[in-house]
Short mmCIF file of C-alpha atoms in Angstrom, two decimals:
data_model
loop_
_atom_site.label_atom_id
_atom_site.label_comp_id
_atom_site.label_asym_id
_atom_site.label_seq_id
_atom_site.Cartn_x
_atom_site.Cartn_y
_atom_site.Cartn_z
CA MET A 445 -33.18 -51.72 -27.96
CA GLU A 446 -34.69 -48.29 -27.45
CA THR A 447 -35.66 -46.37 -30.59
CA VAL A 448 -35.17 -42.61 -30.67
CA GLN A 449 -38.03 -41.01 -32.56
CA ASN A 450 -36.43 -37.61 -32.96
CA GLU A 451 -32.89 -36.51 -33.62
CA ILE A 452 -30.60 -36.42 -30.60
CA ILE A 453 -29.42 -32.81 -30.36
CA ASN A 454 -27.28 -31.84 -27.41
CA GLU A 455 -27.81 -28.73 -25.35
CA ARG A 456 -25.13 -26.58 -26.87
CA PRO A 457 -22.77 -24.91 -24.42
CA LYS A 458 -22.19 -21.18 -24.64
CA THR A 459 -18.81 -20.23 -26.06
CA ASP A 460 -16.93 -17.12 -27.08
CA LEU A 461 -15.06 -19.11 -29.72
CA VAL A 462 -15.95 -18.45 -33.34
CA THR A 463 -15.38 -20.52 -36.46
CA LYS A 464 -12.21 -18.69 -37.52
CA ASP A 465 -10.58 -19.67 -34.21
CA PHE A 466 -10.24 -23.17 -35.69
CA TYR A 467 -8.37 -22.11 -38.82
CA TYR A 468 -4.83 -23.25 -39.57
CA ASP A 469 -2.61 -22.98 -42.64
CA LEU A 470 -2.14 -26.26 -44.49
CA PRO A 471 0.16 -26.62 -47.50
CA GLU A 472 -1.72 -28.41 -50.28
CA GLU A 473 1.04 -30.99 -50.68
CA LEU A 474 0.26 -32.36 -47.19
CA ILE A 475 -3.25 -33.45 -48.23
CA ALA A 476 -2.93 -37.21 -48.69
CA GLN A 477 -4.11 -38.46 -52.08
CA TYR A 478 -3.45 -42.14 -51.40
CA PRO A 479 -3.58 -44.34 -48.31
CA ALA A 480 -0.34 -45.52 -46.73
CA ALA A 481 1.21 -48.53 -48.52
CA LYS A 482 0.48 -50.54 -45.37
CA ARG A 483 -2.46 -49.30 -43.34
CA ASP A 484 -0.83 -49.58 -39.92
CA GLU A 485 2.47 -47.98 -40.99
CA CYS A 486 1.15 -44.44 -41.20
CA ARG A 487 2.35 -41.99 -38.57
CA LEU A 488 0.68 -41.59 -35.19
CA MET A 489 0.81 -38.45 -33.07
CA ILE A 490 0.07 -39.08 -29.40
CA VAL A 491 -1.53 -36.25 -27.46
CA ASP A 492 -1.45 -37.18 -23.77
CA ARG A 493 -3.61 -34.69 -21.89
CA SER A 494 -1.63 -35.29 -18.69
CA LYS A 495 1.60 -34.11 -20.34
CA THR A 496 2.91 -31.21 -22.36
CA GLY A 497 3.98 -31.67 -25.95
CA VAL A 498 3.29 -34.66 -28.19
CA GLU A 499 4.94 -37.94 -29.17
CA HIS A 500 5.54 -39.22 -32.70
CA LYS A 501 5.10 -42.93 -33.40
CA ILE A 502 3.89 -45.38 -36.06
CA PHE A 503 0.20 -46.34 -35.99
CA ARG A 504 0.73 -49.99 -35.08
CA ASP A 505 2.38 -48.69 -31.86
CA VAL A 506 -1.14 -47.79 -30.72
CA ILE A 507 -1.26 -51.24 -29.11
CA ASP A 508 1.35 -50.08 -26.58
CA GLU A 509 -0.94 -47.22 -25.52
CA LEU A 510 -3.95 -49.49 -24.91
CA ARG A 511 -4.40 -51.18 -21.54
CA PRO A 512 -5.93 -54.67 -21.15
CA GLU A 513 -8.89 -53.22 -19.28
CA ASP A 514 -9.67 -50.69 -22.06
CA MET A 515 -12.28 -51.08 -24.80
CA LEU A 516 -11.91 -50.09 -28.44
CA VAL A 517 -15.17 -48.97 -30.10
CA VAL A 518 -15.31 -48.76 -33.90
CA ASN A 519 -17.93 -47.71 -36.46
CA SER A 520 -18.76 -50.71 -38.65
CA SER A 521 -20.70 -48.72 -41.26
CA LYS A 522 -19.77 -49.60 -44.84
CA VAL A 523 -19.33 -47.02 -47.58
CA ILE A 524 -21.57 -47.61 -50.57
CA PRO A 525 -20.61 -46.56 -54.13
CA ALA A 526 -22.93 -43.61 -53.60
CA ARG A 527 -21.75 -41.29 -56.41
CA LEU A 528 -23.80 -41.75 -59.58
CA LEU A 529 -22.92 -40.17 -62.93
CA GLY A 530 -25.70 -40.24 -65.50
CA THR A 531 -27.90 -38.24 -67.85
CA THR A 532 -31.29 -36.54 -67.75
CA GLU A 533 -34.12 -38.22 -69.58
CA LYS A 534 -35.39 -34.92 -70.97
CA THR A 535 -32.24 -33.49 -72.59
CA GLY A 536 -29.51 -36.08 -72.17
CA GLY A 537 -27.47 -33.56 -70.17
CA PRO A 538 -25.03 -34.78 -67.52
CA MET A 539 -26.35 -35.38 -64.01
CA GLU A 540 -24.62 -36.31 -60.77
CA LEU A 541 -26.27 -37.76 -57.67
CA LEU A 542 -24.72 -38.44 -54.29
CA LEU A 543 -26.79 -40.77 -52.13
CA LEU A 544 -26.88 -39.50 -48.56
CA ARG A 545 -29.29 -41.74 -46.68
CA ALA A 546 -32.11 -44.20 -47.17
CA LEU A 547 -35.39 -42.79 -45.88
CA GLY A 548 -37.03 -46.13 -45.11
CA THR A 549 -39.79 -45.50 -47.67
CA GLY A 550 -37.94 -46.82 -50.70
CA GLU A 551 -36.67 -43.29 -51.27
CA TRP A 552 -33.24 -41.76 -50.77
CA GLU A 553 -32.13 -38.26 -49.84
CA THR A 554 -29.51 -37.11 -52.35
CA LEU A 555 -27.27 -34.23 -53.31
CA VAL A 556 -27.80 -33.35 -56.97
CA ARG A 557 -25.79 -31.42 -59.53
CA PRO A 558 -26.91 -29.39 -61.41
CA GLY A 559 -29.95 -28.68 -59.28
CA LYS A 560 -31.82 -26.82 -62.04
CA ARG A 561 -32.30 -30.13 -63.85
CA ALA A 562 -33.70 -31.84 -60.78
CA LYS A 563 -37.27 -30.55 -60.58
CA GLU A 564 -39.90 -32.78 -59.03
CA GLY A 565 -40.80 -35.54 -61.47
CA ALA A 566 -37.52 -35.33 -63.42
CA LYS A 567 -35.95 -38.65 -64.42
CA PHE A 568 -32.28 -39.57 -64.71
CA HIS A 569 -30.66 -42.65 -66.19
CA PHE A 570 -27.45 -44.31 -65.01
CA GLY A 571 -26.29 -46.71 -67.68
CA ASP A 572 -29.07 -49.06 -68.73
CA VAL A 573 -29.61 -50.53 -65.28
CA LEU A 574 -30.84 -47.72 -63.02
CA THR A 575 -33.40 -44.91 -63.27
CA ALA A 576 -34.02 -42.24 -60.62
CA THR A 577 -37.14 -40.09 -60.32
CA VAL A 578 -37.16 -36.93 -58.20
CA THR A 579 -40.01 -37.22 -55.69
CA GLY A 580 -39.44 -34.09 -53.63
CA ILE A 581 -37.22 -31.18 -52.60
CA VAL A 582 -36.17 -30.96 -48.96
CA GLU A 583 -34.59 -28.31 -46.75
CA GLY A 584 -31.27 -27.09 -48.12
CA GLY A 585 -32.10 -28.08 -51.69
CA ASN A 586 -31.46 -31.81 -51.45
CA ARG A 587 -33.72 -34.07 -53.49
CA THR A 588 -35.55 -37.21 -52.53
CA VAL A 589 -35.49 -39.78 -55.31
CA LYS A 590 -37.00 -43.19 -56.00
CA PHE A 591 -34.99 -45.77 -57.95
CA GLU A 592 -36.12 -48.32 -60.51
CA TYR A 593 -34.09 -51.34 -61.61
CA ASP A 594 -34.54 -54.95 -62.67
CA THR A 595 -35.53 -56.65 -59.41
CA GLU A 596 -35.19 -60.09 -60.97
CA LYS A 597 -31.53 -59.43 -61.76
CA TYR A 598 -30.64 -57.43 -58.62
CA HIS A 599 -31.81 -58.25 -55.11
CA ASN A 600 -31.41 -54.70 -53.79
CA ILE A 601 -30.14 -51.23 -54.63
CA TYR A 602 -26.69 -52.01 -53.21
CA GLU A 603 -26.10 -54.66 -55.87
CA VAL A 604 -26.99 -52.09 -58.52
CA LEU A 605 -24.65 -49.52 -57.01
CA ASP A 606 -21.79 -52.01 -57.19
CA VAL A 607 -22.31 -52.00 -60.96
CA VAL A 608 -22.91 -48.30 -61.74
CA GLY A 609 -21.79 -46.40 -58.64
CA ASN A 610 -18.50 -44.74 -57.76
CA MET A 611 -16.92 -44.37 -54.33
CA PRO A 612 -17.80 -40.89 -52.99
CA LEU A 613 -14.32 -39.54 -52.30
CA PRO A 614 -14.05 -36.10 -50.69
CA PRO A 615 -13.34 -33.23 -53.12
CA TYR A 616 -9.81 -32.71 -51.77
CA ILE A 617 -8.82 -36.18 -53.06
CA THR A 618 -8.24 -35.54 -56.75
CA LYS A 619 -6.52 -38.81 -57.68
CA LYS A 620 -8.53 -41.75 -59.00
CA LEU A 621 -9.05 -44.56 -56.50
CA GLU A 622 -7.64 -47.75 -57.99
CA ASN A 623 -9.03 -50.11 -55.34
CA LYS A 624 -12.46 -49.49 -53.76
CA ASP A 625 -11.37 -51.36 -50.62
CA ASP A 626 -8.79 -48.63 -49.91
CA TYR A 627 -11.71 -46.43 -48.81
CA GLN A 628 -13.23 -49.11 -46.59
CA THR A 629 -12.32 -50.26 -43.08
CA VAL A 630 -11.44 -53.94 -42.63
CA TYR A 631 -14.43 -54.33 -40.29
CA ALA A 632 -17.03 -52.56 -42.50
CA LYS A 633 -20.30 -54.51 -42.51
CA GLN A 634 -23.44 -52.37 -42.46
CA GLU A 635 -24.03 -50.69 -45.83
CA GLY A 636 -25.18 -47.10 -45.72
CA SER A 637 -22.40 -44.49 -45.50
CA ALA A 638 -21.69 -41.77 -48.05
CA ALA A 639 -18.16 -41.38 -46.66
CA ALA A 640 -15.76 -43.62 -44.77
CA PRO A 641 -15.21 -43.38 -41.00
CA THR A 642 -11.59 -42.73 -41.91
CA ALA A 643 -9.88 -43.12 -38.51
CA GLY A 644 -10.58 -46.83 -38.86
CA LEU A 645 -8.72 -47.11 -42.16
CA HIS A 646 -5.44 -47.53 -40.25
CA PHE A 647 -6.38 -50.85 -38.67
CA THR A 648 -5.45 -54.22 -40.14
CA GLU A 649 -6.89 -57.59 -39.18
CA GLU A 650 -3.50 -58.51 -37.70
CA LEU A 651 -3.34 -55.40 -35.53
CA LEU A 652 -6.89 -55.92 -34.29
CA ASP A 653 -6.10 -59.55 -33.44
CA ALA A 654 -3.04 -58.46 -31.47
CA ILE A 655 -5.09 -55.86 -29.60
CA ARG A 656 -7.70 -58.47 -28.65
CA LYS A 657 -5.01 -60.93 -27.54
CA LYS A 658 -3.71 -58.24 -25.19
CA GLY A 659 -7.11 -58.37 -23.48
CA VAL A 660 -8.45 -55.08 -24.84
CA GLY A 661 -12.20 -55.14 -25.46
CA TYR A 662 -13.60 -54.61 -28.94
CA GLY A 663 -17.07 -53.44 -29.89
CA GLU A 664 -18.80 -52.26 -33.06
CA VAL A 665 -21.38 -49.50 -33.25
CA THR A 666 -22.88 -48.07 -36.43
CA LEU A 667 -23.36 -44.54 -37.70
CA HIS A 668 -24.09 -44.07 -41.39
CA VAL A 669 -22.03 -41.06 -42.40
CA GLY A 670 -24.16 -38.60 -44.35
CA LEU A 671 -24.53 -34.95 -45.16
CA GLY A 672 -22.75 -33.63 -42.07
CA THR A 673 -19.43 -34.82 -43.48
CA PHE A 674 -19.85 -32.61 -46.54
CA ARG A 675 -21.30 -29.51 -44.92
CA PRO A 676 -18.77 -26.81 -43.97
CA VAL A 677 -19.35 -24.43 -41.10
CA LYS A 678 -20.45 -21.19 -42.78
CA VAL A 679 -21.57 -19.25 -39.71
CA ASP A 680 -19.40 -17.19 -37.38
CA ARG A 681 -21.18 -18.25 -34.19
CA ILE A 682 -20.48 -21.93 -33.66
CA GLU A 683 -23.80 -22.51 -31.89
CA ASP A 684 -25.68 -21.45 -35.04
CA HIS A 685 -24.29 -24.28 -37.20
CA LEU A 686 -26.86 -26.84 -38.34
CA MET A 687 -25.91 -30.50 -37.95
CA HIS A 688 -27.94 -32.91 -40.09
CA GLY A 689 -29.21 -36.10 -38.50
CA GLU A 690 -27.39 -39.35 -39.19
CA TYR A 691 -28.78 -42.81 -38.41
CA PHE A 692 -26.96 -44.78 -35.72
CA TYR A 693 -27.42 -47.70 -33.39
CA VAL A 694 -25.80 -49.48 -30.45
CA THR A 695 -26.65 -53.11 -29.61
CA ASP A 696 -27.44 -54.47 -26.16
CA GLU A 697 -24.28 -56.59 -26.14
CA VAL A 698 -21.93 -53.74 -27.00
CA ALA A 699 -23.57 -51.33 -24.55
CA ALA A 700 -23.29 -53.90 -21.75
CA GLU A 701 -19.60 -54.56 -22.41
CA ILE A 702 -18.79 -50.84 -22.58
CA ASN A 703 -20.47 -50.27 -19.22
CA ARG A 704 -18.81 -53.33 -17.66
CA ARG A 705 -15.34 -52.29 -18.80
CA ARG A 706 -15.76 -48.70 -17.70
CA ALA A 707 -17.13 -49.70 -14.29
CA ALA A 708 -14.03 -51.86 -13.83
CA GLY A 709 -11.74 -48.88 -14.48
CA GLY A 710 -11.10 -49.32 -18.20
CA ARG A 711 -11.09 -46.50 -20.71
CA ILE A 712 -13.50 -46.31 -23.64
CA VAL A 713 -11.40 -45.54 -26.72
CA ALA A 714 -13.50 -44.34 -29.64
CA VAL A 715 -12.10 -44.94 -33.12
CA GLY A 716 -13.07 -41.85 -35.06
CA THR A 717 -15.38 -38.91 -34.50
CA THR A 718 -18.39 -40.94 -35.70
CA SER A 719 -17.92 -43.59 -32.98
CA CYS A 720 -17.42 -40.77 -30.49
CA ARG A 721 -20.69 -39.11 -31.52
CA VAL A 722 -22.53 -42.42 -31.27
CA LEU A 723 -21.28 -43.06 -27.73
CA GLU A 724 -22.05 -39.56 -26.55
CA SER A 725 -25.53 -39.78 -28.11
CA ALA A 726 -26.26 -43.15 -26.53
CA SER A 727 -25.07 -42.30 -23.00
CA ASP A 728 -26.94 -40.74 -20.11
CA GLU A 729 -25.70 -38.08 -17.71
CA ASN A 730 -23.97 -40.75 -15.60
CA GLY A 731 -21.97 -42.00 -18.58
CA ILE A 732 -23.98 -45.20 -18.91
CA VAL A 733 -24.28 -46.25 -22.56
CA HIS A 734 -27.68 -47.59 -23.63
CA ALA A 735 -28.71 -49.82 -26.52
CA VAL A 736 -30.47 -47.37 -28.82
CA SER A 737 -31.20 -46.63 -32.47
CA GLY A 738 -32.32 -43.46 -34.19
CA GLU A 739 -30.83 -40.29 -35.58
CA THR A 740 -28.29 -38.00 -33.97
CA GLY A 741 -27.54 -34.40 -34.73
CA ILE A 742 -25.17 -34.03 -31.78
CA PHE A 743 -22.63 -31.21 -32.20
CA ILE A 744 -19.55 -31.35 -29.97
CA TYR A 745 -17.26 -28.34 -29.53
CA PRO A 746 -15.25 -26.81 -26.65
CA GLY A 747 -17.37 -26.50 -23.55
CA TYR A 748 -19.00 -29.89 -24.10
CA LYS A 749 -18.65 -32.33 -21.19
CA PHE A 750 -17.89 -35.86 -22.39
CA LYS A 751 -19.93 -38.59 -20.75
CA ALA A 752 -18.77 -41.88 -22.26
CA VAL A 753 -15.57 -41.36 -24.26
CA ASP A 754 -12.21 -41.35 -22.47
CA ALA A 755 -9.81 -41.43 -25.44
CA LEU A 756 -10.05 -40.96 -29.19
CA ILE A 757 -8.21 -42.20 -32.26
CA THR A 758 -8.76 -39.75 -35.09
CA ASN A 759 -7.31 -38.27 -38.27
CA PHE A 760 -6.19 -34.69 -38.92
CA HIS A 761 -9.23 -32.67 -39.92
CA LEU A 762 -10.07 -29.72 -42.17
CA PRO A 763 -9.65 -26.19 -40.81
CA GLU A 764 -12.83 -24.69 -39.35
CA SER A 765 -14.67 -28.05 -39.53
CA THR A 766 -17.01 -29.56 -36.94
CA LEU A 767 -14.47 -32.37 -36.56
CA ILE A 768 -11.56 -30.17 -35.47
CA MET A 769 -14.02 -28.57 -33.05
CA LEU A 770 -14.86 -32.01 -31.62
CA VAL A 771 -11.24 -33.00 -31.00
CA SER A 772 -10.64 -29.56 -29.48
CA ALA A 773 -13.49 -30.23 -27.05
CA LEU A 774 -11.73 -33.39 -25.87
CA ALA A 775 -8.12 -32.19 -25.73
CA GLY A 776 -8.51 -28.41 -25.44
CA LYS A 777 -8.40 -25.94 -28.31
CA GLU A 778 -4.95 -24.51 -27.60
CA ARG A 779 -3.42 -27.98 -27.28
CA ILE A 780 -5.02 -29.18 -30.52
CA MET A 781 -4.09 -26.13 -32.56
CA ALA A 782 -0.49 -26.42 -31.32
CA ALA A 783 -0.48 -30.13 -32.23
CA TYR A 784 -1.74 -29.32 -35.71
CA GLU A 785 0.98 -26.71 -36.17
CA GLU A 786 3.56 -29.31 -35.21
CA ALA A 787 1.99 -31.83 -37.59
CA VAL A 788 2.42 -29.32 -40.41
CA ARG A 789 6.05 -28.68 -39.45
CA GLU A 790 6.70 -32.43 -39.28
CA LYS A 791 4.96 -32.93 -42.63
CA TYR A 792 2.26 -35.29 -41.44
CA ARG A 793 -0.26 -36.36 -44.08
CA PHE A 794 -3.70 -34.82 -43.58
CA PHE A 795 -7.38 -35.74 -44.00
CA SER A 796 -9.04 -39.00 -45.07
CA PHE A 797 -5.99 -40.96 -46.28
CA GLY A 798 -3.62 -39.17 -43.93
CA ASP A 799 -1.93 -39.92 -40.61
CA ALA A 800 -3.54 -40.42 -37.22
CA MET A 801 -3.72 -38.91 -33.75
CA LEU A 802 -4.43 -40.56 -30.41
CA ILE A 803 -5.87 -38.29 -27.73
CA GLU A 804 -5.65 -39.91 -24.29
#
């Protein structure tokens, strides 16, 4: 497997579009606070780029849209209980940390609140099992921290987080999560994400089994969702937006099967924008996907030419976000904005726990 030493950053196409071009009105009551009672019974909007208009189905009907020669590619990253609520050692004041990514040095990059209490050398306590020490301040104000815990009782930091951590739900979800697994895909394996790859939340084991039995290929890639998920676009010129690097990898086996299926005429169907970004980061100009690991800061918006992804299963995204820009790059901005307007009229459920869209 090739290792990428630097972040993969695409050559950004020129565009006259600005951030406000991706705004739409969304009634607050359409923001889903809970997942569907049954994962695969949420609604599914089908956007067929060869046709006008859209179709409305149930998510489990996605199997009818997949062809035996196609390949489904999912992000197997697992959300960790990355939100820590504790106190400062100095004053006992409240402190919140959100773990963004492991730095490979025993340190983590984190979001902290309030930042004024997080000077270098400051210590925070989370229950009686975990202590964090600020080791540095990085670009944008994030802190690097080093953790201490009883290594005889806990084998690694993830075991500690299971005890003291909370699932890092997005701020628009205001209801308490009763079951941590609700914010986890059924195929989540590799611990490291600060947010779920939410397009995958709609799949059940039964649906995946049925898809495989149809002959559709299945492959897992990994991208640990980090700061980019939480960073809004605050600039007018899209090209000026900063995407933070997120760690990803593709194995030799998955890359080979993707290339074999595509060469035989199958479509590569990415599940979620994270899987899409992995595939586009790992592919060359001829659309060949390579086994690779590293960080990607790829930013996809209208004008981008897709190399590896033929279809996309995705959720309905926030206005003016990098994610609505990505789906607009695949389906066309006017088509996507019209589809979103129809989703509002039809009272689809939006964002992480909401309904789904298939772009093909």
